[in-house]
Short mmCIF file of C-alpha atoms and ligand atoms in Angstrom, two decimals:
data_model
loop_
_atom_site.label_atom_id
_atom_site.label_comp_id
_atom_site.label_asym_id
_atom_site.label_seq_id
_atom_site.Cartn_x
_atom_site.Cartn_y
_atom_site.Cartn_z
CA UNK A 1 -23.87 -13.32 -0.93
CA UNK A 2 -25.74 -11.16 -3.48
CA UNK A 3 -25.44 -11.80 -7.23
CA UNK A 4 -23.52 -8.56 -7.54
CA UNK A 5 -20.89 -9.37 -4.91
CA UNK A 6 -20.53 -12.90 -6.34
CA UNK A 7 -19.25 -11.31 -9.57
CA UNK A 8 -16.76 -9.02 -7.87
CA UNK A 9 -13.13 -10.10 -7.81
CA UNK A 10 -10.57 -8.16 -5.83
CA UNK A 11 -6.83 -7.97 -6.52
CA UNK A 12 -4.12 -6.35 -4.42
CA UNK A 13 -1.28 -4.62 -6.30
CA UNK A 14 1.82 -4.30 -4.10
CA UNK A 15 4.39 -1.77 -5.34
CA UNK A 16 7.69 -3.15 -4.01
CA UNK A 17 10.19 -1.71 -6.51
CA UNK A 18 11.59 1.09 -4.33
CA UNK A 19 15.20 1.28 -3.16
CA UNK A 20 14.51 2.40 0.37
CA UNK A 21 17.01 5.26 0.31
CA UNK A 22 15.68 6.70 3.60
CA UNK A 23 16.25 3.36 5.29
CA UNK A 24 19.98 3.53 4.52
CA UNK A 25 22.35 1.27 2.57
CA UNK A 26 21.38 -2.35 1.97
CA UNK A 27 19.08 -4.51 -0.16
CA UNK A 28 15.95 -2.97 -1.74
CA UNK A 29 13.63 -2.12 1.16
CA UNK A 30 10.95 -4.73 0.38
CA UNK A 31 13.55 -7.51 0.52
CA UNK A 32 14.94 -6.57 3.93
CA UNK A 33 14.10 -8.89 6.79
CA UNK A 34 11.73 -8.27 9.67
CA UNK A 35 12.26 -10.93 12.33
CA UNK A 36 13.90 -13.13 9.67
CA UNK A 37 11.16 -12.83 7.01
CA UNK A 38 11.37 -10.37 4.08
CA UNK A 39 9.17 -7.29 4.53
CA UNK A 40 7.51 -8.07 1.20
CA UNK A 41 6.41 -11.52 2.39
CA UNK A 42 4.78 -9.92 5.45
CA UNK A 43 2.97 -7.48 3.14
CA UNK A 44 1.82 -10.24 0.75
CA UNK A 45 0.52 -12.28 3.70
CA UNK A 46 -1.29 -9.22 5.03
CA UNK A 47 -3.19 -8.84 1.74
CA UNK A 48 -3.84 -12.57 1.29
CA UNK A 49 -5.20 -12.73 4.86
CA UNK A 50 -8.34 -10.99 3.62
CA UNK A 51 -10.79 -13.50 2.18
CA UNK A 52 -11.89 -10.81 -0.27
CA UNK A 53 -8.50 -10.82 -2.02
CA UNK A 54 -8.19 -13.51 -4.69
CA UNK A 55 -5.07 -12.25 -6.51
CA UNK A 56 -1.91 -10.51 -5.31
CA UNK A 57 0.28 -8.77 -7.93
CA UNK A 58 3.75 -7.94 -6.64
CA UNK A 59 5.60 -5.20 -8.52
CA UNK A 60 9.27 -6.11 -8.08
CA UNK A 61 12.43 -4.01 -8.55
CA UNK A 62 12.92 -3.65 -12.35
CA UNK A 63 15.74 -6.20 -12.47
CA UNK A 64 14.49 -8.35 -9.60
CA UNK A 65 11.28 -10.04 -10.74
CA UNK A 66 12.87 -13.49 -10.92
CA UNK A 67 14.38 -13.15 -7.44
CA UNK A 68 11.06 -11.99 -6.00
CA UNK A 69 9.22 -14.90 -7.64
CA UNK A 70 11.73 -17.31 -6.04
CA UNK A 71 11.26 -15.56 -2.69
CA UNK A 72 7.48 -15.99 -2.78
CA UNK A 73 7.84 -19.65 -3.83
CA UNK A 74 10.08 -20.22 -0.82
CA UNK A 75 7.56 -18.92 1.73
CA UNK A 76 4.23 -20.37 2.84
CA UNK A 77 1.33 -18.29 1.47
CA UNK A 78 -2.43 -18.94 1.51
CA UNK A 79 -3.31 -21.34 -1.33
CA UNK A 80 -6.72 -19.89 -2.13
CA UNK A 81 -4.98 -16.75 -3.45
CA UNK A 82 -3.15 -16.44 -6.81
CA UNK A 83 0.19 -14.62 -7.02
CA UNK A 84 1.83 -12.78 -9.92
CA UNK A 85 5.16 -10.94 -10.07
CA UNK A 86 5.90 -8.17 -12.59
CA UNK A 87 8.88 -5.80 -12.92
CA UNK A 88 8.37 -2.24 -11.66
CA UNK A 89 9.40 1.22 -12.83
CA UNK A 90 11.30 4.34 -11.80
CA UNK A 91 8.54 5.83 -9.63
CA UNK A 92 5.86 4.39 -7.34
CA UNK A 93 3.24 5.68 -9.77
CA UNK A 94 4.82 3.86 -12.71
CA UNK A 95 5.18 0.68 -10.67
CA UNK A 96 1.48 0.76 -9.75
CA UNK A 97 0.55 1.29 -13.41
CA UNK A 98 2.65 -1.72 -14.44
CA UNK A 99 0.84 -3.76 -11.79
CA UNK A 100 -2.53 -2.61 -13.12
CA UNK A 101 -1.50 -3.60 -16.66
CA UNK A 102 -1.01 -7.18 -15.43
CA UNK A 103 -4.52 -7.62 -14.00
CA UNK A 104 -6.79 -10.21 -15.61
CA UNK A 105 -10.06 -8.94 -17.11
CA UNK A 106 -12.33 -10.29 -14.36
CA UNK A 107 -10.85 -8.12 -11.58
CA UNK A 108 -13.35 -5.42 -10.59
CA UNK A 109 -11.83 -4.02 -7.36
CA UNK A 110 -8.18 -3.10 -6.84
CA UNK A 111 -6.29 -2.49 -3.62
CA UNK A 112 -2.94 -0.71 -3.88
CA UNK A 113 -0.75 -1.53 -0.90
CA UNK A 114 2.84 -0.45 -0.14
CA UNK A 115 5.24 -3.33 0.49
CA UNK A 116 6.62 -0.85 3.01
CA UNK A 117 3.48 -1.26 5.19
CA UNK A 118 4.01 -4.93 6.04
CA UNK A 119 1.93 -5.09 9.21
CA UNK A 120 -1.47 -3.73 8.18
CA UNK A 121 -4.13 -5.77 10.01
CA UNK A 122 -6.76 -7.82 8.15
CA UNK A 123 -9.57 -5.69 9.62
CA UNK A 124 -8.22 -2.59 7.87
CA UNK A 125 -7.99 -4.39 4.52
CA UNK A 126 -11.54 -5.68 4.94
CA UNK A 127 -12.87 -2.22 5.87
CA UNK A 128 -11.40 -0.72 2.67
CA UNK A 129 -12.83 -3.51 0.49
CA UNK A 130 -16.24 -3.19 2.15
CA UNK A 131 -16.34 0.56 1.48
CA UNK A 132 -15.50 0.06 -2.22
CA UNK A 133 -18.10 -2.69 -2.51
CA UNK A 134 -20.52 -0.37 -0.75
CA UNK A 135 -20.32 2.03 -3.70
CA UNK A 136 -17.31 4.34 -3.10
CA UNK A 137 -15.01 4.36 -6.14
CA UNK A 138 -11.97 5.36 -4.05
CA UNK A 139 -11.27 4.65 -0.37
CA UNK A 140 -8.29 5.46 1.85
CA UNK A 141 -7.53 4.34 5.41
CA UNK A 142 -6.29 7.25 7.51
CA UNK A 143 -5.55 8.39 11.06
CA UNK A 144 -5.76 11.77 12.78
CA UNK A 145 -2.41 13.54 13.23
CA UNK A 146 -0.58 13.44 16.55
CA UNK A 147 1.64 16.44 15.79
CA UNK A 148 0.84 20.04 14.91
CA UNK A 149 1.68 20.63 11.24
CA UNK A 150 3.32 23.76 9.82
CA UNK A 151 3.36 24.81 6.20
CA UNK A 152 6.78 26.29 5.40
CA UNK A 153 8.50 28.24 2.69
CA UNK A 154 11.20 25.80 1.51
CA UNK A 155 14.70 27.18 2.10
CA UNK A 156 16.68 27.89 -1.07
CA UNK A 157 20.06 28.39 0.60
CA UNK A 158 21.29 27.63 4.08
CA UNK A 159 18.72 29.87 5.84
CA UNK A 160 16.08 28.60 8.27
CA UNK A 161 12.70 27.70 6.70
CA UNK A 162 9.98 30.26 7.45
CA UNK A 163 6.57 29.11 8.69
CA UNK A 164 3.78 30.25 6.37
CA UNK A 165 0.74 28.75 8.08
CA UNK A 166 -0.53 26.29 10.68
CA UNK A 167 -3.38 24.29 9.10
CA UNK A 168 -6.18 23.20 11.44
CA UNK A 169 -5.07 19.72 12.51
CA UNK A 170 -8.66 18.60 13.08
CA UNK A 171 -9.27 18.62 9.33
CA UNK A 172 -6.09 16.71 8.42
CA UNK A 173 -5.51 12.95 8.17
CA UNK A 174 -2.37 10.86 7.70
CA UNK A 175 -3.18 8.47 4.88
CA UNK A 176 -2.12 4.83 4.76
CA UNK A 177 -2.56 1.88 2.43
CA UNK A 178 -4.21 -0.30 1.18
CA UNK A 179 -6.12 2.26 -0.84
CA UNK A 180 -9.11 0.66 -2.54
CA UNK A 181 -10.65 1.45 -5.92
CA UNK A 182 -13.20 0.46 -8.40
CA UNK A 183 -10.84 -0.85 -11.13
CA UNK A 184 -12.19 1.27 -13.96
CA UNK A 185 -11.76 4.45 -11.87
CA UNK A 186 -8.15 3.69 -10.94
CA UNK A 187 -7.18 2.73 -14.50
CA UNK A 188 -8.74 5.97 -15.76
CA UNK A 189 -6.85 7.98 -13.13
CA UNK A 190 -3.52 6.41 -14.10
CA UNK A 191 -4.29 7.04 -17.77
CA UNK A 192 -5.15 10.71 -17.14
CA UNK A 193 -2.81 12.13 -14.49
CA UNK A 194 0.73 12.60 -15.75
CA UNK A 195 2.29 14.67 -12.94
CA UNK A 196 4.09 12.74 -10.22
CA UNK A 197 1.94 12.31 -7.10
CA UNK A 198 2.55 10.48 -3.84
CA UNK A 199 -0.58 8.34 -3.65
CA UNK A 200 -3.19 6.82 -5.97
CA UNK A 201 -6.20 8.44 -4.33
CA UNK A 202 -4.94 11.92 -5.21
CA UNK A 203 -5.08 10.93 -8.89
CA UNK A 204 -8.75 10.06 -8.46
CA UNK A 205 -9.28 13.41 -6.67
CA UNK A 206 -7.87 15.07 -9.79
CA UNK A 207 -10.61 13.39 -11.84
CA UNK A 208 -13.07 15.29 -9.63
CA UNK A 209 -14.36 12.11 -7.99
CA UNK A 210 -15.13 11.68 -4.30
CA UNK A 211 -12.54 9.84 -2.21
CA UNK A 212 -13.67 8.65 1.22
CA UNK A 213 -11.78 7.78 4.39
CA UNK A 214 -12.14 4.74 6.64
CA UNK A 215 -10.30 4.36 9.95
CA UNK A 216 -6.65 3.42 9.51
CA UNK A 217 -4.58 1.48 12.03
CA UNK A 218 -1.43 2.30 14.04
CA UNK A 219 0.15 -0.96 12.87
CA UNK A 220 -0.28 0.03 9.21
CA UNK A 221 2.62 2.51 9.56
CA UNK A 222 5.13 2.78 6.71
CA UNK A 223 8.66 1.49 7.25
CA UNK A 224 10.60 4.49 5.99
CA UNK A 225 13.52 5.22 8.36
CA UNK A 226 15.73 2.93 10.47
CA UNK A 227 13.70 3.44 13.67
CA UNK A 228 10.61 2.08 11.86
CA UNK A 229 12.37 -1.31 11.61
CA UNK A 230 12.71 -1.37 15.40
CA UNK A 231 9.00 -0.59 15.79
CA UNK A 232 8.00 -3.23 13.22
CA UNK A 233 10.00 -5.93 14.99
CA UNK A 234 8.46 -4.88 18.32
CA UNK A 235 4.95 -5.19 16.84
CA UNK A 236 5.79 -8.67 15.51
CA UNK A 237 7.16 -9.69 18.94
CA UNK A 238 3.97 -8.44 20.60
CA UNK A 239 1.83 -10.38 18.11
CA UNK A 240 3.85 -13.52 18.76
CA UNK A 241 3.40 -13.10 22.51
CA UNK A 242 -0.35 -12.45 22.31
CA UNK A 243 -1.48 -14.49 19.27
CA UNK A 244 1.28 -17.12 19.13
CA UNK A 245 2.46 -16.20 15.60
N1 CTP O 1 10.02 3.10 -8.21
C1 CTP O 1 9.31 2.73 -7.15
C2 CTP O 1 9.38 3.45 -5.91
C3 CTP O 1 8.64 3.00 -4.82
N2 CTP O 1 7.89 1.87 -4.94
C4 CTP O 1 7.17 1.33 -3.78
O1 CTP O 1 6.28 2.29 -3.24
C5 CTP O 1 6.10 2.03 -1.85
C6 CTP O 1 6.15 3.33 -1.03
O2 CTP O 1 7.35 4.00 -1.33
P1 CTP O 1 8.49 4.38 -0.28
O3 CTP O 1 8.17 4.02 1.10
O4 CTP O 1 8.87 5.78 -0.57
O5 CTP O 1 9.63 3.38 -0.72
P2 CTP O 1 11.00 3.71 -1.38
O6 CTP O 1 10.82 4.47 -2.64
O7 CTP O 1 11.66 2.39 -1.46
O8 CTP O 1 11.69 4.60 -0.23
P3 CTP O 1 12.73 5.81 -0.40
O9 CTP O 1 11.92 6.97 -0.89
O10 CTP O 1 13.25 6.00 0.99
O11 CTP O 1 13.77 5.36 -1.38
C7 CTP O 1 7.18 1.04 -1.43
O12 CTP O 1 6.57 -0.21 -1.15
C8 CTP O 1 8.11 0.99 -2.62
O13 CTP O 1 8.71 -0.28 -2.84
C9 CTP O 1 7.81 1.19 -6.16
O14 CTP O 1 7.14 0.17 -6.26
N3 CTP O 1 8.52 1.65 -7.24
C1 LIG O 2 0.97 5.94 -0.55
C2 LIG O 2 1.44 6.45 0.78
O1 LIG O 2 1.90 5.37 1.57
C3 LIG O 2 0.27 7.09 1.50
O2 LIG O 2 0.70 7.66 2.69
C4 LIG O 2 2.57 7.44 0.66
O3 LIG O 2 2.13 8.59 -0.01
C5 LIG O 2 3.81 6.89 -0.04
O4 LIG O 2 4.80 7.89 0.00
P1 LIG O 2 6.31 7.57 -0.31
O5 LIG O 2 7.06 8.84 -0.07
O6 LIG O 2 6.35 7.11 -1.73
O7 LIG O 2 6.70 6.52 0.68
#
């Protein structure tokens, strides 16, 4: 290990404060079970599985930090990793910022990972960390698109949406998490961009900095709608059959 990498410390911030409206009625999405274990616990384990990650900061629903702390205490997690729980905000962006505010001074690299992507494999986490440590201030895992994408004119009334353009699919990527950042860059982005955006990397893009892509993974999909729960449980069943856990 070089002197430089010895002094790097990586934390994962997990925004988990969303309601999960698209998943339908029930507990906050991160607290819903996948094969009997809360989605959030799967996501925390996925981050802690990477030996690069020494701290996991969970951003809980605003009134649920105590419950989330109890939940983590009740589940087996790797002991070489530290865990913190902080209350979140009204938007994903605000929740991430509150997680960043809780980081100790010695953290130099930050991963931001959706609790709603509980099954991201360790190799994807490690690839993102390696790219940040290799000198990229912002890194996103992403996959090519399977579908053709249309840009539309949003309907204002009940009329059908009109197609405006068909972007070249070869130049598009579907972006996942964890997204990885040099800490100073991400903190600056959150301190600069005030408009609401859907991911952290786009805030860094707005600073005019280069964001790079590493290969994402099919199993890093986001649990958004009810069918995604079926897929997630099928992936866990396949892992149990092939790896025994
Ligand atoms: N105020 C918010 C909103 C979202 N998130 C988190 O951001 C991640 C990605 O958001 P998404 O999948 O959209 O989750 P929800 O906001 O819960 O989903 P929905 O839009 O269906 O309500 C999730 O892990 C979610 O918990 C958050 O920490 N704080
Ligand atoms: C961050 C993200 O997962 C990258 O694809 C995505 O933008 C989150 O979007 P959401 O609508 O808040 O789930």
